Structure formats: C-alpha cells, structure tokens
C-alpha positions as semicolon CSV with decimal commas, in nm:
position;residue;x (nm);y (nm);z (nm)
1;M;-0,025;-0,022;-0,017
2;T;0,121;0,407;-0,088
3;T;0,195;0,584;0,202
4;F;0,096;0,952;0,248
5;T;0,412;1,166;0,367
6;S;0,371;1,532;0,321
7;D;0,225;1,508;0,010
8;Y;0,181;1,889;-0,121
9;R;0,162;1,780;-0,441
10;H;-0,172;1,853;-0,557
11;L;-0,196;2,176;-0,300
12;I;0,087;2,376;-0,508
13;R;-0,095;2,208;-0,808
14;L;-0,386;2,420;-0,719
15;S;-0,224;2,739;-0,615
16;D;-0,120;3,008;-0,815
17;D;0,056;3,378;-0,685
18;T;-0,313;3,501;-0,604
19;G;-0,446;3,218;-0,383
20;L;-0,563;2,853;-0,414
21;F;-0,813;2,750;-0,706
22;E;-1,147;2,558;-0,519
23;H;-1,267;2,285;-0,786
24;A;-1,013;2,051;-0,966
25;R;-1,167;1,794;-1,287
26;H;-1,008;1,519;-1,111
27;A;-0,637;1,712;-1,076
28;V;-0,702;1,988;-1,336
29;V;-0,816;2,283;-1,199
30;R;-1,143;2,498;-1,308
31;R;-1,010;2,862;-1,270
32;H;-1,349;2,927;-1,391
33;H;-1,457;2,859;-1,020
34;G;-1,198;3,101;-0,899
35;Y;-1,061;3,093;-0,522
36;C;-1,284;3,115;-0,208
37;T;-1,120;3,249;0,157
38;D;-1,291;2,949;0,296
39;D;-1,031;2,735;0,079
40;V;-0,737;3,000;0,119
41;A;-0,772;3,008;0,532
42;R;-0,781;2,637;0,528
43;G;-0,498;2,566;0,367
44;L;-0,336;2,851;0,536
45;V;-0,411;2,568;0,880
46;V;-0,228;2,311;0,677
47;V;0,055;2,449;0,603
48;S;0,146;2,709;0,928
49;R;0,119;2,333;1,143
50;E;0,442;2,178;0,934
51;P;0,704;2,274;1,200
52;R;1,014;2,246;0,862
53;P;0,836;2,378;0,558
54;S;1,040;2,401;0,194
55;R;1,032;2,667;0,061
56;R;0,777;2,627;-0,186
57;L;0,537;2,591;0,148
58;I;0,652;2,946;0,303
59;R;0,620;3,069;-0,056
60;L;0,243;2,938;0,027
61;S;0,211;3,063;0,360
62;E;0,274;3,378;0,221
63;C;0,027;3,407;-0,074
64;Y;-0,231;3,247;0,118
65;L;-0,180;3,580;0,424
66;T;-0,193;3,772;0,147
67;F;-0,509;3,701;-0,007
68;L;-0,740;3,632;0,363
69;T;-0,567;4,019;0,431
70;H;-0,674;4,123;0,081
71;A;-1,028;3,984;0,189
72;Q;-1,061;4,144;0,503
73;D;-1,234;4,509;0,506
74;D;-1,149;4,808;0,756
75;S;-1,443;4,634;1,015
76;G;-1,298;4,328;1,035
77;A;-1,498;4,124;0,794
78;F;-1,428;3,936;0,467
79;R;-1,454;3,875;0,154
80;N;-1,521;3,498;0,022
81;R;-1,560;3,517;-0,345
82;L;-1,224;3,591;-0,613
83;G;-1,328;3,539;-0,947
84;F;-0,989;3,429;-1,214
85;D;-1,061;3,772;-1,330
86;R;-0,930;3,920;-0,972
87;R;-1,231;4,076;-0,918
88;W;-1,500;3,973;-0,564
89;R;-1,834;3,816;-0,627
90;D;-1,930;3,937;-0,335
91;H;-1,932;4,148;0,011
92;P;-1,743;4,203;0,355
93;G;-1,970;3,960;0,601
94;L;-1,944;3,691;0,881
95;G;-2,030;3,390;0,716
96;D;-1,812;3,063;0,722
97;W;-1,542;3,208;0,552
98;W;-1,496;3,425;0,823
99;G;-1,510;3,193;1,126
100;R;-1,215;2,988;0,890
101;A;-1,013;3,289;0,797
102;M;-0,945;3,323;1,199
103;W;-0,887;3,044;1,189
104;G;-0,605;3,039;0,965
105;L;-0,467;3,334;1,041
106;G;-0,485;3,235;1,425
107;T;-0,279;2,905;1,357
108;A;-0,028;3,070;1,110
109;A;-0,031;3,350;1,430
110;A;0,085;3,091;1,632
111;R;0,293;2,823;1,463
112;D;0,361;2,933;1,123
113;A;0,794;2,924;1,056
114;S;0,852;3,226;0,941
115;P;0,870;3,540;1,225
116;W;0,691;3,865;0,987
117;I;0,440;3,572;0,900
118;R;0,343;3,473;1,255
119;E;0,324;3,875;1,304
120;E;0,133;3,991;1,007
121;A;-0,138;3,702;1,118
122;L;-0,146;3,797;1,429
123;S;-0,238;4,200;1,335
124;A;-0,516;4,043;1,056
125;F;-0,616;3,799;1,327
126;A;-0,658;4,093;1,598
127;A;-0,879;4,302;1,325
128;G;-1,150;4,052;1,298
129;A;-1,146;3,902;1,660
130;G;-1,402;4,197;1,767
131;R;-1,649;4,096;1,515
132;R;-1,926;3,791;1,606
133;S;-2,120;3,566;1,388
134;S;-2,493;3,476;1,418
135;H;-2,401;3,146;1,268
136;L;-2,283;2,862;1,491
137;R;-1,989;2,689;1,309
138;A;-1,854;3,065;1,201
139;M;-1,806;3,118;1,569
140;A;-1,676;2,739;1,572
141;F;-1,416;2,804;1,346
142;A;-1,325;3,145;1,475
143;G;-1,283;2,988;1,844
144;L;-1,049;2,774;1,717
145;G;-0,807;3,019;1,604
146;A;-0,852;3,173;1,890
147;A;-0,732;2,864;2,081
148;E;-0,472;2,847;1,858
149;V;-0,314;3,220;1,939
150;L;-0,388;3,158;2,317
151;R;-0,189;2,804;2,285
152;A;0,104;3,051;2,177
153;T;-0,008;3,394;2,367
154;P;-0,195;3,276;2,693
155;D;-0,251;3,664;2,778
156;S;-0,406;3,747;2,423
157;A;-0,717;3,941;2,594
158;V;-0,927;3,957;2,243
159;A;-0,853;3,562;2,173
160;A;-1,014;3,438;2,515
161;A;-1,310;3,672;2,473
162;L;-1,343;3,522;2,166
163;L;-1,319;3,180;2,232
164;T;-1,546;3,205;2,524
165;D;-1,779;3,362;2,300
166;A;-1,770;3,096;2,040
167;A;-1,787;2,828;2,316
168;E;-2,120;3,005;2,453
169;A;-2,253;2,976;2,109
170;V;-2,241;2,584;2,066
171;G;-2,534;2,587;2,333
172;M;-2,559;2,371;2,604
173;S;-2,626;1,974;2,546
174;A;-2,923;1,805;2,532
175;E;-3,061;1,589;2,857
176;D;-3,136;1,307;2,550
177;P;-2,812;1,021;2,621
178;S;-2,915;0,896;2,249
179;W;-2,885;1,235;2,145
180;P;-2,699;1,497;2,362
181;W;-2,591;1,648;2,065
182;P;-2,702;2,070;2,102
183;Q;-2,889;2,065;1,766
184;P;-3,146;1,829;1,671
185;H;-2,992;1,758;1,345
186;L;-2,565;1,669;1,222
187;T;-2,516;1,902;0,919
188;Y;-2,070;1,947;0,849
189;A;-1,792;2,000;1,023
190;N;-1,972;1,910;1,296
191;A;-1,650;1,806;1,499
192;A;-1,570;2,097;1,532
193;L;-1,818;2,228;1,820
194;A;-1,666;1,930;2,008
195;E;-1,376;2,100;1,968
196;V;-1,442;2,372;2,067
197;L;-1,505;2,320;2,369
198;I;-1,256;2,147;2,458
199;A;-1,010;2,417;2,339
200;A;-1,213;2,647;2,602
201;G;-1,266;2,395;2,870
202;D;-0,879;2,309;2,832
203;L;-0,724;2,677;2,829
204;S;-0,956;2,792;3,081
205;G;-0,900;2,589;3,305
206;D;-1,293;2,513;3,309
207;R;-1,346;2,162;3,331
208;H;-1,675;2,118;3,374
209;L;-1,660;2,268;2,974
210;L;-1,366;2,021;2,876
211;D;-1,648;1,749;2,980
212;R;-1,882;1,829;2,802
213;G;-1,708;1,883;2,476
214;L;-1,541;1,507;2,517
215;R;-1,914;1,385;2,600
216;L;-2,027;1,533;2,261
217;L;-1,683;1,458;2,067
218;T;-1,745;1,062;2,220
219;W;-2,067;1,070;2,100
220;L;-2,060;1,191;1,794
221;C;-1,792;0,887;1,687
222;G;-1,994;0,622;1,851
223;V;-2,227;0,732;1,654
224;Q;-2,014;0,778;1,290
225;T;-1,824;0,436;1,335
226;R;-1,997;0,146;1,141
227;D;-1,781;-0,265;1,232
228;G;-1,428;-0,036;1,321
229;R;-1,463;0,196;1,070
230;F;-1,587;0,601;1,011
231;S;-1,895;0,646;0,851
232;V;-1,938;1,000;0,890
233;V;-2,303;1,152;0,819
234;P;-2,314;1,259;0,463
235;T;-2,355;1,588;0,269
236;A;-2,785;1,567;0,347
237;G;-2,729;1,543;0,698
238;W;-2,909;1,311;0,953
239;R;-3,104;1,510;1,213
240;R;-3,251;1,314;1,516
241;D;-3,575;0,971;1,492
242;G;-3,501;1,036;1,078
243;P;-3,360;0,858;0,840
244;R;-2,982;0,906;0,775
245;D;-2,812;0,795;0,429
246;R;-2,522;0,636;0,398
247;Y;-2,375;0,813;0,097
248;D;-2,193;1,142;-0,005
249;Q;-1,920;1,132;0,265
250;Q;-1,676;1,461;0,245
251;P;-1,341;1,428;0,369
252;I;-1,415;1,742;0,541
253;E;-1,596;1,547;0,821
254;V;-1,311;1,297;0,907
255;A;-1,077;1,556;0,885
256;A;-1,258;1,748;1,146
257;L;-1,302;1,461;1,329
258;A;-0,926;1,384;1,371
259;D;-0,855;1,772;1,447
260;A;-1,076;1,715;1,728
261;C;-0,949;1,397;1,857
262;A;-0,610;1,520;1,823
263;A;-0,708;1,801;2,039
264;A;-0,905;1,549;2,304
265;A;-0,538;1,346;2,330
266;L;-0,360;1,704;2,375
267;A;-0,610;1,846;2,640
268;T;-0,636;1,491;2,834
269;G;-0,301;1,272;2,820
270;D;-0,525;0,995;2,710
271;P;-0,375;0,792;2,451
272;S;-0,717;0,607;2,340
273;W;-0,810;0,958;2,186
274;L;-0,537;0,901;1,904
275;D;-0,682;0,584;1,805
276;E;-0,959;0,804;1,664
277;V;-0,713;0,937;1,448
278;R;-0,567;0,669;1,398
279;R;-0,938;0,498;1,231
280;A;-0,982;0,895;1,048
281;A;-0,632;0,806;0,858
282;G;-0,771;0,477;0,752
283;W;-1,102;0,648;0,597
284;F;-0,848;0,735;0,332
285;Y;-0,667;0,449;0,293
286;G;-0,994;0,258;0,270
287;A;-1,105;0,157;0,565
288;N;-1,429;0,316;0,443
289;D;-1,776;0,197;0,382
290;A;-1,676;0,165;0,041
291;N;-1,371;0,000;0,082
292;A;-1,212;0,251;-0,137
293;L;-0,900;0,435;-0,118
294;M;-0,978;0,805;-0,067
295;W;-0,677;0,992;-0,295
296;D;-0,447;0,965;-0,582
297;P;-0,125;0,815;-0,544
298;V;-0,043;0,987;-0,860
299;T;-0,161;1,332;-0,756
300;G;-0,127;1,381;-0,417
301;G;-0,477;1,487;-0,408
302;G;-0,772;1,378;-0,234
303;Y;-1,129;1,249;-0,380
304;D;-1,403;1,487;-0,295
305;G;-1,626;1,221;-0,178
306;L;-1,736;0,858;-0,101
307;T;-2,025;0,786;-0,284
308;G;-2,177;0,453;-0,357
309;H;-1,996;0,381;-0,642
310;G;-1,687;0,480;-0,526
311;P;-1,505;0,799;-0,490
312;N;-1,591;1,108;-0,681
313;L;-1,193;1,148;-0,822
314;N;-1,236;1,535;-0,825
315;Q;-0,952;1,657;-0,669
316;G;-1,073;2,001;-0,509
317;A;-0,885;2,224;-0,254
318;E;-1,148;2,100;0,057
319;S;-1,069;1,740;0,022
320;T;-0,680;1,750;-0,061
321;I;-0,696;1,972;0,241
322;A;-0,862;1,736;0,422
323;L;-0,637;1,428;0,381
324;I;-0,314;1,645;0,443
325;S;-0,478;1,801;0,736
326;T;-0,559;1,426;0,848
327;M;-0,256;1,279;0,780
328;Q;-0,059;1,558;0,968
329;H;-0,207;1,428;1,271
330;A;-0,133;1,103;1,178
331;R;0,262;1,111;1,113
332;T;0,290;1,154;1,513
333;L;0,109;0,877;1,642
334;P;0,337;0,632;1,830
C-alpha cells in the first residue's frame, strides 16, 4: 500500500500567485470557478502547521496570508469569492468564511515558521477578533483560531474573549443520552463544535466545559463508527429520529474528527483518542464503507467524496486539505 507522507503536490498544483483554486476536474484545476477565502484559510492552517516547511510551502504561506488580508475589510469582516479575473464576487461578511479566515490567521500567528508571517497574521487576527457571527460554525471555526493564539500567547484578551463566546454559541447539551448533541441535527464539520468546547475548557481550566466537549466528541465518534470504521454523516445531514443516508460522505467530516480527537488527546493525555485519529487516517486508506482509497497516489490529491459507487475522483481544495490535515495528525502518532 502506498503511504501518504507530507504530500503537497496537489495543493501546489491548485495554487497560483493569487491564492488557491476551489475546484478541479480530477486533478485539472477549474480556473473559471475562481478562489474562495474558505479554502485559502484551510490552506493556511495546514502549511502553518508544518514545523520544517520547504521553500515552496513558505511561499504558499505568504500567498495565502496575502489573500486573506486582501479579503479583510476595515471592520474585520471578509469577502469570500474572488473570480479568476481578480474581482470580488461578494461583499464582506461574517459567514463561515470569516470563521475559517480567523482559524487560518490564528494558526499562522501561533505556528508558522516565518516570524514575519506570525506577526502579520496576528495583526489581521486581532482586526477580526472583535467581530461576532450569528452563524454557529463560523463562531466555532473562529474559536479554534483563538485557541491557537492562546496556546502561543496566553495573555491575549481578545483571543480569550472570542474563544469564550464561541464556546457559549455551541449551547448546552441535550438531556437525552441517546442524542446529547446541542442541535436536533448533524450537518457539516460537526466535530468542530465539540473541539471548540474542549479547547475552551482546557485553556480556561474549566473542567466542566472540557468534560462536556469530550462527551459530545465521544458520542459523535460512536454514532459515526460502523464495523470499526468511520462512516461519517453525509452531505444530506442527519436529523434526530430521521433517516440517515450512507453516502455522499465528505473528507472534511473525517478531517474534523481527526482535529477534534487530536485536541482531546492533547487536553487529556488519554491515548485512546489517538486510536480515533488512526481511524480517521484509515478512512482515507480504504477503511470506509466502500473499501476505497480516498486519495490519488499519482497526484497527491484527495478525492472529493465517497459515493455508493466509490470515490468522486475530482480533487478539489477542500478534500485535498482534509487529507493533508488528517495525515499531519497521523504522522505524529506513536
């Protein structure tokens, strides 16, 4: 079996001197779809996590940071969609892309190998940290960026306030142990909600909050495991007491589980969470409902989804970054 290491070939292929293209047909970039802040921010997260980046990865960090600062307005909000003609297609807002941008900037501020990138990313993060979104996942993503900043700079008041508000936005767990999730349905990037509670509880010393996040993540892993493999909630979502489709599963769900379980292992020191990270990596290697490899060893790209007929062979930015992100956690496993 071919092993995925730190393979950035396809991410480099999807990138130019402006940013990161959103879509590809198989491995061929679809330039007419343009760029989006969401994906550029995801890209900045993974390249900033690399402790010893190559010169090409450093260049990606510079490019992605420049894109995000260009997308940000004076109020701290962000535009999301930039056409290939370099014209914005929307106005600044506080949707998921704001949260993703804050996550990317927070990660770069805390972890990027280049001191000047850390400094500039922190400045842009601070400019957006006073804003609050009415969208739950946007707040969760932003909270994860704030957690990154706090791990590197524990006295950051703006990051602490944002993380606290992000955890509060998740809401209280339901009383029914068969469905403790704070919402009546699971949609996308679900594990990010549990992760932000874990991070907030860990960094603030609030054991109750930490335990609540761990309980939610334990339940989420359990309901998305079938026959010892991850079988994640598909794009249609899953409503309590409603039918649950098996496909179309998305790599972002697996990556979100890997992120959250790695955070749980860091917060608790419990090695059982690392087994869940292994399970996430296994999903990409074929330990999934279709027994299908979910990345292309020739191109290094991640497949866009798992269908009843096997993988969707398109290799867009979101799925490729989900693959890279999960394998970053997996390669640190004992």
